[in-house]
mmCIF file of C-alpha atoms and ligand atoms in Angstrom:
data_model
loop_
_atom_site.group_PDB
_atom_site.id
_atom_site.type_symbol
_atom_site.label_atom_id
_atom_site.label_comp_id
_atom_site.label_asym_id
_atom_site.label_seq_id
_atom_site.Cartn_x
_atom_site.Cartn_y
_atom_site.Cartn_z
ATOM 1 C CA UNK A 237 61.005 -79.152 13.590
ATOM 2 C CA UNK A 238 57.581 -79.948 15.351
ATOM 3 C CA UNK A 239 57.152 -83.668 16.467
ATOM 4 C CA UNK A 240 55.479 -86.011 13.935
ATOM 5 C CA UNK A 241 52.996 -88.536 15.232
ATOM 6 C CA UNK A 242 51.129 -91.334 13.905
ATOM 7 C CA UNK A 243 47.811 -92.059 15.755
ATOM 8 C CA UNK A 244 46.428 -95.251 14.682
ATOM 9 C CA UNK A 245 42.463 -95.411 14.785
ATOM 10 C CA UNK A 246 42.330 -91.328 14.672
ATOM 11 C CA UNK A 247 38.908 -91.637 12.891
ATOM 12 C CA UNK A 248 37.665 -93.316 16.361
ATOM 13 C CA UNK A 249 36.297 -91.501 19.535
ATOM 14 C CA UNK A 250 39.957 -91.684 21.783
ATOM 15 C CA UNK A 251 41.961 -91.197 18.442
ATOM 16 C CA UNK A 252 40.119 -88.255 17.084
ATOM 17 C CA UNK A 253 40.179 -86.587 20.314
ATOM 18 C CA UNK A 254 44.074 -86.945 20.957
ATOM 19 C CA UNK A 255 44.149 -85.991 17.371
ATOM 20 C CA UNK A 256 42.587 -82.569 18.090
ATOM 21 C CA UNK A 257 44.354 -82.087 21.124
ATOM 22 C CA UNK A 258 48.077 -82.893 19.337
ATOM 23 C CA UNK A 259 47.214 -80.541 16.212
ATOM 24 C CA UNK A 260 46.132 -78.125 18.862
ATOM 25 C CA UNK A 261 49.492 -78.019 20.333
ATOM 26 C CA UNK A 262 51.461 -77.773 17.357
ATOM 27 C CA UNK A 263 52.467 -81.385 16.868
ATOM 28 C CA UNK A 264 52.616 -82.714 13.005
ATOM 29 C CA UNK A 265 49.489 -85.680 13.244
ATOM 30 C CA UNK A 266 49.357 -88.367 10.414
ATOM 31 C CA UNK A 267 46.146 -90.816 11.147
ATOM 32 C CA UNK A 268 46.108 -94.118 10.059
ATOM 33 C CA UNK A 269 42.304 -95.717 9.655
ATOM 34 C CA UNK A 270 40.074 -97.883 7.941
ATOM 35 C CA UNK A 271 37.161 -96.363 9.030
ATOM 36 C CA UNK A 272 35.708 -99.511 9.893
ATOM 37 C CA UNK A 273 34.249 -98.004 13.543
ATOM 38 C CA UNK A 274 35.663 -94.679 12.789
ATOM 39 C CA UNK A 275 33.820 -91.967 11.079
ATOM 40 C CA UNK A 276 35.290 -89.456 8.192
ATOM 41 C CA UNK A 277 33.299 -86.533 10.322
ATOM 42 C CA UNK A 278 35.507 -87.059 13.227
ATOM 43 C CA UNK A 279 38.508 -85.672 11.392
ATOM 44 C CA UNK A 280 36.602 -83.660 8.751
ATOM 45 C CA UNK A 281 37.783 -80.401 10.796
ATOM 46 C CA UNK A 282 41.775 -81.633 10.250
ATOM 47 C CA UNK A 283 41.878 -82.085 6.542
ATOM 48 C CA UNK A 284 42.467 -78.611 5.856
ATOM 49 C CA UNK A 285 44.962 -78.099 8.598
ATOM 50 C CA UNK A 286 48.597 -78.300 6.965
ATOM 51 C CA UNK A 287 49.837 -79.996 10.041
ATOM 52 C CA UNK A 288 47.315 -82.697 9.268
ATOM 53 C CA UNK A 289 47.771 -86.280 7.133
ATOM 54 C CA UNK A 290 45.505 -88.718 6.698
ATOM 55 C CA UNK A 291 46.340 -92.242 5.558
ATOM 56 C CA UNK A 292 43.491 -94.551 4.691
ATOM 57 C CA UNK A 293 44.421 -97.972 5.593
ATOM 58 C CA UNK A 294 44.899 -101.231 7.715
ATOM 59 C CA UNK A 295 46.731 -102.351 10.224
ATOM 60 C CA UNK A 296 46.581 -106.003 9.243
ATOM 61 C CA UNK A 297 48.479 -104.794 6.036
ATOM 62 C CA UNK A 298 51.780 -104.587 6.907
ATOM 63 C CA UNK A 299 52.191 -102.095 4.008
ATOM 64 C CA UNK A 300 50.200 -99.917 4.997
ATOM 65 C CA UNK A 301 51.675 -99.772 8.562
ATOM 66 C CA UNK A 302 54.960 -98.792 6.724
ATOM 67 C CA UNK A 303 53.515 -96.187 4.872
ATOM 68 C CA UNK A 304 52.162 -94.467 7.849
ATOM 69 C CA UNK A 305 55.107 -94.780 10.144
ATOM 70 C CA UNK A 306 57.527 -92.843 7.150
ATOM 71 C CA UNK A 307 59.174 -90.223 8.903
ATOM 72 C CA UNK A 308 57.385 -90.539 12.472
ATOM 73 C CA UNK A 309 59.143 -89.484 15.826
ATOM 74 C CA UNK A 310 56.155 -91.104 17.821
ATOM 75 C CA UNK A 311 53.250 -93.763 17.467
ATOM 76 C CA UNK A 312 49.911 -93.601 19.471
ATOM 77 C CA UNK A 313 48.197 -97.137 18.523
ATOM 78 C CA UNK A 314 44.592 -96.717 19.157
ATOM 79 C CA UNK A 315 43.280 -99.188 16.151
ATOM 80 C CA UNK A 316 41.784 -101.924 17.339
ATOM 81 C CA UNK A 317 38.558 -103.565 17.493
ATOM 82 C CA UNK A 318 36.937 -102.655 20.783
ATOM 83 C CA UNK A 319 34.345 -104.319 22.996
ATOM 84 C CA UNK A 320 34.141 -107.420 24.439
ATOM 85 C CA UNK A 321 30.613 -109.129 23.154
ATOM 86 C CA UNK A 322 32.142 -108.117 19.927
ATOM 87 C CA UNK A 323 35.087 -110.352 20.709
ATOM 88 C CA UNK A 324 32.882 -113.294 21.787
ATOM 89 C CA UNK A 325 30.823 -113.263 18.804
ATOM 90 C CA UNK A 326 33.772 -112.784 16.279
ATOM 91 C CA UNK A 327 37.269 -113.956 18.114
ATOM 92 C CA UNK A 328 39.114 -114.097 14.760
ATOM 93 C CA UNK A 329 38.618 -110.532 13.349
ATOM 94 C CA UNK A 330 39.347 -108.956 16.592
ATOM 95 C CA UNK A 331 42.333 -111.504 17.076
ATOM 96 C CA UNK A 332 43.424 -110.439 13.536
ATOM 97 C CA UNK A 333 42.764 -106.738 14.474
ATOM 98 C CA UNK A 334 44.261 -106.161 17.291
ATOM 99 C CA UNK A 335 47.092 -109.023 17.556
ATOM 100 C CA UNK A 336 48.464 -109.151 14.157
ATOM 101 C CA UNK A 337 47.530 -105.509 13.445
ATOM 102 C CA UNK A 338 49.447 -104.516 16.559
ATOM 103 C CA UNK A 339 52.387 -106.620 15.577
ATOM 104 C CA UNK A 340 52.827 -105.207 12.404
ATOM 105 C CA UNK A 341 52.520 -101.789 13.601
ATOM 106 C CA UNK A 342 55.220 -102.503 16.032
ATOM 107 C CA UNK A 343 57.337 -104.236 13.114
ATOM 108 C CA UNK A 344 56.840 -100.837 11.166
ATOM 109 C CA UNK A 345 57.543 -98.275 13.949
ATOM 110 C CA UNK A 346 60.726 -100.443 14.867
ATOM 111 C CA UNK A 347 62.073 -100.168 10.973
ATOM 112 C CA UNK A 348 60.855 -96.947 10.662
ATOM 113 C CA UNK A 349 63.641 -95.671 14.050
ATOM 114 C CA UNK A 350 60.338 -94.745 15.700
ATOM 115 C CA UNK A 351 61.245 -92.986 19.421
ATOM 116 C CA UNK A 352 58.356 -94.207 21.266
ATOM 117 C CA UNK A 353 55.141 -96.489 20.749
ATOM 118 C CA UNK A 354 52.145 -95.838 22.932
ATOM 119 C CA UNK A 355 49.383 -97.913 22.777
ATOM 120 C CA UNK A 356 45.782 -98.478 23.882
ATOM 121 C CA UNK A 357 46.016 -101.109 26.570
ATOM 122 C CA UNK A 358 42.385 -102.079 28.702
ATOM 123 C CA UNK A 359 41.366 -102.203 31.846
ATOM 124 C CA UNK A 360 39.871 -105.548 30.871
ATOM 125 C CA UNK A 361 43.372 -107.296 31.506
ATOM 126 C CA UNK A 362 42.314 -107.279 34.772
ATOM 127 C CA UNK A 363 40.138 -110.279 34.079
ATOM 128 C CA UNK A 364 38.784 -112.440 36.925
ATOM 129 C CA UNK A 365 41.490 -110.666 39.591
ATOM 130 C CA UNK A 366 39.141 -109.904 42.530
ATOM 131 C CA UNK A 367 41.594 -107.135 44.181
ATOM 132 C CA UNK A 368 40.560 -103.642 44.186
ATOM 133 C CA UNK A 369 41.567 -101.386 43.823
ATOM 134 C CA UNK A 370 43.214 -102.605 40.215
ATOM 135 C CA UNK A 371 47.645 -102.236 40.562
ATOM 136 C CA UNK A 372 49.240 -102.928 37.198
ATOM 137 C CA UNK A 373 51.398 -105.283 38.808
ATOM 138 C CA UNK A 374 48.144 -107.859 39.764
ATOM 139 C CA UNK A 375 46.133 -109.287 36.949
ATOM 140 C CA UNK A 376 43.835 -112.219 36.929
ATOM 141 C CA UNK A 377 43.194 -114.476 33.681
ATOM 142 C CA UNK A 378 41.177 -112.688 30.653
ATOM 143 C CA UNK A 379 37.415 -113.337 30.710
ATOM 144 C CA UNK A 380 36.819 -112.648 27.031
ATOM 145 C CA UNK A 381 38.823 -112.918 23.539
ATOM 146 C CA UNK A 382 39.521 -109.049 23.422
ATOM 147 C CA UNK A 383 40.856 -108.836 26.999
ATOM 148 C CA UNK A 384 43.374 -111.517 25.764
ATOM 149 C CA UNK A 385 44.206 -109.502 22.902
ATOM 150 C CA UNK A 386 44.768 -106.424 25.015
ATOM 151 C CA UNK A 387 46.724 -108.364 27.321
ATOM 152 C CA UNK A 388 48.876 -109.827 24.479
ATOM 153 C CA UNK A 389 49.919 -106.648 23.263
ATOM 154 C CA UNK A 390 51.310 -105.936 26.551
ATOM 155 C CA UNK A 391 53.285 -109.019 26.461
ATOM 156 C CA UNK A 392 54.313 -108.080 22.824
ATOM 157 C CA UNK A 393 55.355 -104.477 23.410
ATOM 158 C CA UNK A 394 57.789 -105.727 26.446
ATOM 159 C CA UNK A 395 59.445 -108.323 23.800
ATOM 160 C CA UNK A 396 59.858 -105.653 21.389
ATOM 161 C CA UNK A 397 61.430 -103.629 23.651
ATOM 162 C CA UNK A 398 63.612 -106.374 25.176
ATOM 163 C CA UNK A 399 64.843 -107.719 21.903
ATOM 164 C CA UNK A 400 64.729 -104.590 19.377
ATOM 165 C CA UNK A 401 65.040 -101.605 21.943
ATOM 166 C CA UNK A 402 61.573 -100.324 21.126
ATOM 167 C CA UNK A 403 60.478 -97.832 23.754
ATOM 168 C CA UNK A 404 57.044 -98.079 24.721
ATOM 169 C CA UNK A 405 54.406 -96.940 27.262
ATOM 170 C CA UNK A 406 50.815 -98.981 27.484
ATOM 171 C CA UNK A 407 48.176 -97.216 28.888
ATOM 172 C CA UNK A 408 45.300 -99.536 30.284
ATOM 173 C CA UNK A 409 42.037 -97.450 29.593
ATOM 174 C CA UNK A 410 39.312 -97.694 31.813
ATOM 175 C CA UNK A 411 35.608 -96.769 30.283
ATOM 176 C CA UNK A 412 36.561 -94.127 28.638
ATOM 177 C CA UNK A 413 33.586 -91.772 27.576
ATOM 178 C CA UNK A 414 33.200 -87.840 26.157
ATOM 179 C CA UNK A 415 32.320 -86.178 22.991
ATOM 180 C CA UNK A 416 32.605 -88.213 19.779
ATOM 181 C CA UNK A 417 32.164 -91.519 21.220
ATOM 182 C CA UNK A 418 29.506 -93.315 18.984
ATOM 183 C CA UNK A 419 26.210 -94.231 20.367
ATOM 184 C CA UNK A 420 24.990 -95.791 17.479
ATOM 185 C CA UNK A 421 25.470 -99.998 16.804
ATOM 186 C CA UNK A 422 25.400 -102.900 18.210
ATOM 187 C CA UNK A 423 28.494 -102.574 20.074
ATOM 188 C CA UNK A 424 27.463 -98.973 21.662
ATOM 189 C CA UNK A 425 29.663 -98.221 25.130
ATOM 190 C CA UNK A 426 27.082 -97.717 27.694
ATOM 191 C CA UNK A 427 27.235 -94.368 28.327
ATOM 192 C CA UNK A 428 26.409 -93.000 24.867
ATOM 193 C CA UNK A 429 24.136 -96.013 24.593
ATOM 194 C CA UNK A 430 22.309 -94.703 27.570
ATOM 195 C CA UNK A 431 22.153 -91.183 26.488
ATOM 196 C CA UNK A 432 20.682 -91.820 23.199
ATOM 197 C CA UNK A 433 18.047 -93.685 24.737
ATOM 198 C CA UNK A 434 17.139 -91.409 27.255
ATOM 199 C CA UNK A 435 17.177 -88.405 24.505
ATOM 200 C CA UNK A 436 14.678 -90.481 22.580
ATOM 201 C CA UNK A 437 12.422 -91.164 25.800
ATOM 202 C CA UNK A 438 13.207 -94.657 26.063
ATOM 203 C CA UNK A 439 14.117 -96.796 29.313
ATOM 204 C CA UNK A 440 18.020 -97.922 29.239
ATOM 205 C CA UNK A 441 18.529 -101.312 29.715
ATOM 206 C CA UNK A 442 20.815 -101.869 32.674
ATOM 207 C CA UNK A 443 22.751 -105.693 32.398
ATOM 208 C CA UNK A 444 22.315 -107.300 35.785
ATOM 209 C CA UNK A 445 21.076 -105.188 39.011
ATOM 210 C CA UNK A 446 22.858 -102.226 38.112
ATOM 211 C CA UNK A 447 25.284 -103.311 41.111
ATOM 212 C CA UNK A 448 28.458 -103.726 38.808
ATOM 213 C CA UNK A 449 30.638 -100.537 38.823
ATOM 214 C CA UNK A 450 33.120 -98.907 36.720
ATOM 215 C CA UNK A 451 35.690 -96.419 36.713
ATOM 216 C CA UNK A 452 34.479 -94.060 34.338
ATOM 217 C CA UNK A 453 36.960 -91.693 32.956
ATOM 218 C CA UNK A 454 36.186 -88.864 31.096
ATOM 219 C CA UNK A 455 38.570 -88.091 27.797
ATOM 220 C CA UNK A 456 40.095 -85.067 28.851
ATOM 221 C CA UNK A 457 42.330 -86.930 31.387
ATOM 222 C CA UNK A 458 43.272 -89.678 28.612
ATOM 223 C CA UNK A 459 44.192 -87.092 26.595
ATOM 224 C CA UNK A 460 46.383 -85.630 29.788
ATOM 225 C CA UNK A 461 47.798 -89.264 30.361
ATOM 226 C CA UNK A 462 49.011 -89.459 26.483
ATOM 227 C CA UNK A 463 50.726 -86.132 26.507
ATOM 228 C CA UNK A 464 52.566 -87.013 29.706
ATOM 229 C CA UNK A 465 53.513 -90.536 28.363
ATOM 230 C CA UNK A 466 55.075 -88.910 24.797
ATOM 231 C CA UNK A 467 56.696 -86.148 26.493
ATOM 232 C CA UNK A 468 58.476 -87.771 29.815
ATOM 233 C CA UNK A 469 62.122 -87.668 29.719
ATOM 234 C CA UNK A 470 62.508 -90.170 32.469
ATOM 235 C CA UNK A 471 63.906 -93.205 31.528
ATOM 236 C CA UNK A 472 62.550 -95.077 34.214
ATOM 237 C CA UNK A 473 58.586 -93.992 33.302
ATOM 238 C CA UNK A 474 59.220 -95.740 29.913
ATOM 239 C CA UNK A 475 58.746 -99.202 28.945
ATOM 240 C CA UNK A 476 55.816 -99.569 31.661
ATOM 241 C CA UNK A 477 52.374 -99.704 31.560
ATOM 242 C CA UNK A 478 49.844 -97.387 33.144
ATOM 243 C CA UNK A 479 46.415 -97.336 34.871
ATOM 244 C CA UNK A 480 44.350 -94.410 32.586
ATOM 245 C CA UNK A 481 41.552 -93.695 34.882
ATOM 246 C CA UNK A 482 40.181 -91.130 37.271
ATOM 247 C CA UNK A 483 40.391 -93.418 40.254
ATOM 248 C CA UNK A 484 36.619 -93.302 41.598
ATOM 249 C CA UNK A 485 34.014 -96.117 40.874
ATOM 250 C CA UNK A 486 30.231 -95.656 39.991
ATOM 251 C CA UNK A 487 27.929 -98.273 39.844
ATOM 252 C CA UNK A 488 25.414 -98.503 37.119
ATOM 253 C CA UNK A 489 22.318 -97.475 38.960
ATOM 254 C CA UNK A 490 24.335 -94.075 39.884
ATOM 255 C CA UNK A 491 25.290 -93.794 36.239
ATOM 256 C CA UNK A 492 21.658 -94.101 35.120
ATOM 257 C CA UNK A 493 20.397 -91.715 37.978
ATOM 258 C CA UNK A 494 23.434 -88.996 36.868
ATOM 259 C CA UNK A 495 22.368 -89.270 33.394
ATOM 260 C CA UNK A 496 18.684 -88.755 34.055
ATOM 261 C CA UNK A 497 19.953 -85.577 36.424
ATOM 262 C CA UNK A 498 22.188 -84.375 33.660
ATOM 263 C CA UNK A 499 19.934 -84.773 30.598
ATOM 264 C CA UNK A 500 16.594 -83.589 32.324
ATOM 265 C CA UNK A 501 18.092 -79.954 32.175
ATOM 266 C CA UNK A 502 17.571 -79.841 28.743
ATOM 267 C CA UNK A 503 14.564 -81.841 28.099
ATOM 268 C CA UNK A 504 12.433 -82.307 31.602
ATOM 269 C CA UNK A 505 10.550 -85.139 30.206
ATOM 270 C CA UNK A 506 13.756 -87.031 30.700
ATOM 271 C CA UNK A 507 13.547 -86.972 34.660
ATOM 272 C CA UNK A 508 10.985 -89.193 35.146
ATOM 273 C CA UNK A 509 12.512 -92.171 33.025
ATOM 274 C CA UNK A 510 13.248 -95.256 34.871
ATOM 275 C CA UNK A 511 15.885 -98.055 33.902
ATOM 276 C CA UNK A 512 14.997 -101.701 32.671
ATOM 277 C CA UNK A 513 16.853 -104.525 33.944
ATOM 278 C CA UNK A 514 18.078 -107.237 32.043
ATOM 279 C CA UNK A 515 20.469 -110.314 32.407
ATOM 280 C CA UNK A 516 24.142 -110.007 33.359
ATOM 281 C CA UNK A 517 26.521 -109.792 29.819
ATOM 282 C CA UNK A 518 29.015 -112.623 29.138
ATOM 283 C CA UNK A 519 32.488 -111.908 29.676
ATOM 284 C CA UNK A 520 31.904 -108.465 31.963
ATOM 285 C CA UNK A 521 34.003 -107.786 35.021
ATOM 286 C CA UNK A 522 31.816 -106.934 38.290
ATOM 287 C CA UNK A 523 33.805 -104.345 39.259
ATOM 288 C CA UNK A 524 36.806 -101.935 37.989
ATOM 289 C CA UNK A 525 38.685 -99.570 40.122
ATOM 290 C CA UNK A 526 42.033 -98.212 39.536
ATOM 291 C CA UNK A 527 44.709 -97.288 41.435
ATOM 292 C CA UNK A 528 46.215 -94.300 39.598
ATOM 293 C CA UNK A 529 49.237 -93.934 41.950
ATOM 294 C CA UNK A 530 51.806 -95.320 39.484
ATOM 295 C CA UNK A 531 50.792 -92.617 36.987
ATOM 296 C CA UNK A 532 51.112 -90.051 39.489
ATOM 297 C CA UNK A 533 54.132 -91.118 40.799
ATOM 298 C CA UNK A 534 56.247 -91.592 37.470
ATOM 299 C CA UNK A 535 54.413 -89.266 35.015
ATOM 300 C CA UNK A 536 53.023 -86.574 37.069
ATOM 301 C CA UNK A 537 49.281 -87.245 36.187
ATOM 302 C CA UNK A 538 46.858 -85.210 37.616
ATOM 303 C CA UNK A 539 43.434 -85.847 36.537
ATOM 304 C CA UNK A 540 41.487 -82.647 36.301
ATOM 305 C CA UNK A 541 37.902 -84.079 35.424
ATOM 306 C CA UNK A 542 35.768 -86.217 37.818
ATOM 307 C CA UNK A 543 33.196 -88.554 36.660
ATOM 308 C CA UNK A 544 30.627 -85.998 37.404
ATOM 309 C CA UNK A 545 32.369 -83.286 35.362
ATOM 310 C CA UNK A 546 32.988 -85.348 32.566
ATOM 311 C CA UNK A 547 29.312 -86.499 32.393
ATOM 312 C CA UNK A 548 27.877 -83.055 32.789
ATOM 313 C CA UNK A 549 30.335 -81.720 29.697
ATOM 314 C CA UNK A 550 29.603 -85.104 27.661
ATOM 315 C CA UNK A 551 25.745 -84.655 28.203
ATOM 316 C CA UNK A 552 25.954 -81.309 27.153
ATOM 317 C CA UNK A 553 27.757 -82.159 24.136
ATOM 318 C CA UNK A 554 25.565 -85.457 23.058
ATOM 319 C CA UNK A 555 22.302 -82.580 23.435
ATOM 320 C CA UNK A 556 23.794 -80.446 21.004
ATOM 321 C CA UNK A 557 25.495 -82.512 18.445
ATOM 322 C CA UNK A 558 23.141 -85.787 18.517
HETATM 323 N N1 NAD B 92 36.578 -96.548 24.822
HETATM 324 C C1 NAD B 92 37.185 -97.399 26.021
HETATM 325 O O1 NAD B 92 36.455 -97.127 26.896
HETATM 326 C C2 NAD B 92 38.425 -98.295 25.755
HETATM 327 C C3 NAD B 92 38.849 -98.789 26.895
HETATM 328 C C4 NAD B 92 39.960 -99.755 26.573
HETATM 329 C C5 NAD B 92 40.695 -99.317 25.754
HETATM 330 N N2 NAD B 92 40.304 -98.886 24.746
HETATM 331 C C6 NAD B 92 41.212 -99.269 23.364
HETATM 332 O O2 NAD B 92 41.332 -97.658 23.110
HETATM 333 C C7 NAD B 92 41.365 -97.938 21.363
HETATM 334 C C8 NAD B 92 40.349 -96.760 20.785
HETATM 335 O O3 NAD B 92 39.069 -97.075 21.521
HETATM 336 P P1 NAD B 92 38.123 -96.208 21.079
HETATM 337 O O4 NAD B 92 37.059 -96.179 22.130
HETATM 338 O O5 NAD B 92 38.343 -94.858 20.410
HETATM 339 O O6 NAD B 92 37.346 -96.647 19.621
HETATM 340 P P2 NAD B 92 36.976 -96.293 18.207
HETATM 341 O O7 NAD B 92 36.039 -97.607 17.542
HETATM 342 O O8 NAD B 92 36.138 -95.128 18.441
HETATM 343 O O9 NAD B 92 38.466 -96.132 17.554
HETATM 344 C C9 NAD B 92 38.781 -97.546 17.156
HETATM 345 C C10 NAD B 92 39.593 -96.602 15.340
HETATM 346 O O10 NAD B 92 40.378 -97.648 14.873
HETATM 347 C C11 NAD B 92 40.026 -97.825 13.743
HETATM 348 N N3 NAD B 92 40.590 -99.195 13.319
HETATM 349 C C12 NAD B 92 39.914 -100.372 13.816
HETATM 350 N N4 NAD B 92 40.398 -101.399 13.295
HETATM 351 C C13 NAD B 92 41.595 -101.140 12.145
HETATM 352 C C14 NAD B 92 42.437 -101.806 11.124
HETATM 353 N N5 NAD B 92 42.283 -102.626 10.779
HETATM 354 N N6 NAD B 92 43.115 -100.629 10.518
HETATM 355 C C15 NAD B 92 43.081 -99.081 10.763
HETATM 356 N N7 NAD B 92 42.087 -98.617 11.531
HETATM 357 C C16 NAD B 92 41.280 -99.469 12.378
HETATM 358 C C17 NAD B 92 38.677 -97.549 13.429
HETATM 359 O O11 NAD B 92 38.017 -97.315 12.333
HETATM 360 C C18 NAD B 92 38.252 -96.599 14.360
HETATM 361 O O12 NAD B 92 38.700 -95.447 13.805
HETATM 362 C C19 NAD B 92 41.173 -99.220 21.100
HETATM 363 O O13 NAD B 92 42.337 -99.830 21.054
HETATM 364 C C20 NAD B 92 39.959 -99.687 22.173
HETATM 365 O O14 NAD B 92 40.475 -101.316 22.331
HETATM 366 C C21 NAD B 92 39.290 -98.122 24.965
#
C-alpha cells in the first residue's frame, strides 16, 4: 500500500510543491488548508488525481486536524502564518496559528498513531546569535513573534517525543524560493516581490544598504530534504532539527543584480533598472548562512540547485506564469 501523507498548508508555496512531488512519487496525499494565504490554483491540477484528497479546514480547529489525520502514516506540517512583519503587526493571530495550531496537529497526529511528524521550522530561530555559519545547536534570542512561534514548535515537538513517543524531524528552512511563491500582498517574500517589480519596470526597494545577506534556498532542495526526512530508517537521524538550505550566502545587492541579469533575458528594458534603498526592517537578522553538514551526514542531503541555478529557473517560471 502506498504511504499516506498529510500535508498541512498544501495549498501554499512550499506545501503545493511538496504535494506535487509526493504525488509524482506515488504517495497518497491529503492536504489540509484554510486558504488564508494559499491559493486554490496551487492545488487545482491535483483535484482529479485519485491519490489526492483535500480537507478544507483550519489547524486552529481540533476536529479539522483529527479529520485530516485519519488513516495517515506521515505528516508534513507546513501550515503557518509566515512573515516576520505580519507577526509584528498581529502577534496574536500568528501565535494562534503557529503555536495553538501546531499543538492541535501534534495531538491529532499522536492520537492517529502517525509514524513520523515532519514540520517546517525556520532559520529565524537563530535570532540574535551572531555566529556564522549557523549550526543547529547554537541559537540566540528570537527577534520577532514569528521567530518565537517557530522556536516553540521545536520545543513542543521534542516534548511530544519524550512524553508520548511521537517521532519528529524539524526542518529549519532558510529563505526558500521558487515556482508558485506568492508575489502579491503586504507580506510577499523578497524574491517574488522584486521579480514582480522588475517585470513591471519599477525599481525594487531594498531594506537597508543591501549588505544584508541570506542563504536563499531553491524549492527543489527543500523537496529533497523532506523526502530524505520522510524516508530515513536511521533511528539516530530522527527526533532532530536540520538546517534546510544550500549553504551559500547572497547579499540583497547581489540578488538584485542577478534578478536584473536573469529577467532582462526575457525583457531587455529590465537591464537598466536600479534599486532604491529604504530603512532596515525591524526584526530582520543581518546575515543568515547555514551549515548543512548535519543534514549531509545524517540524512545524505545533497542539494542539487545552487542559488544561481534556482534563480534562473524561478525567473523563467515567473516570466511564463505571472
Ligand atoms: N518560505 C520560506 O522561506 C520559509 C522559511 C522558513 C519557514 N517557512 C515555513 O514553511 C511553511 C510554508 O511556508 P510557505 O512559504 O509555503 O507559506 P505559504 O503562506 O505559501 O503557505 C502556508 C499555507 O498554510 C495555510 N494556512 C495558514 N494558516 C492556516 C490555518 N490556520 N489552517 C490551515 N491552513 C493554514 C495557508 O493557506 C497556506 O496554504 C510555513 O510553516 C513557514 O513558516 C517558510
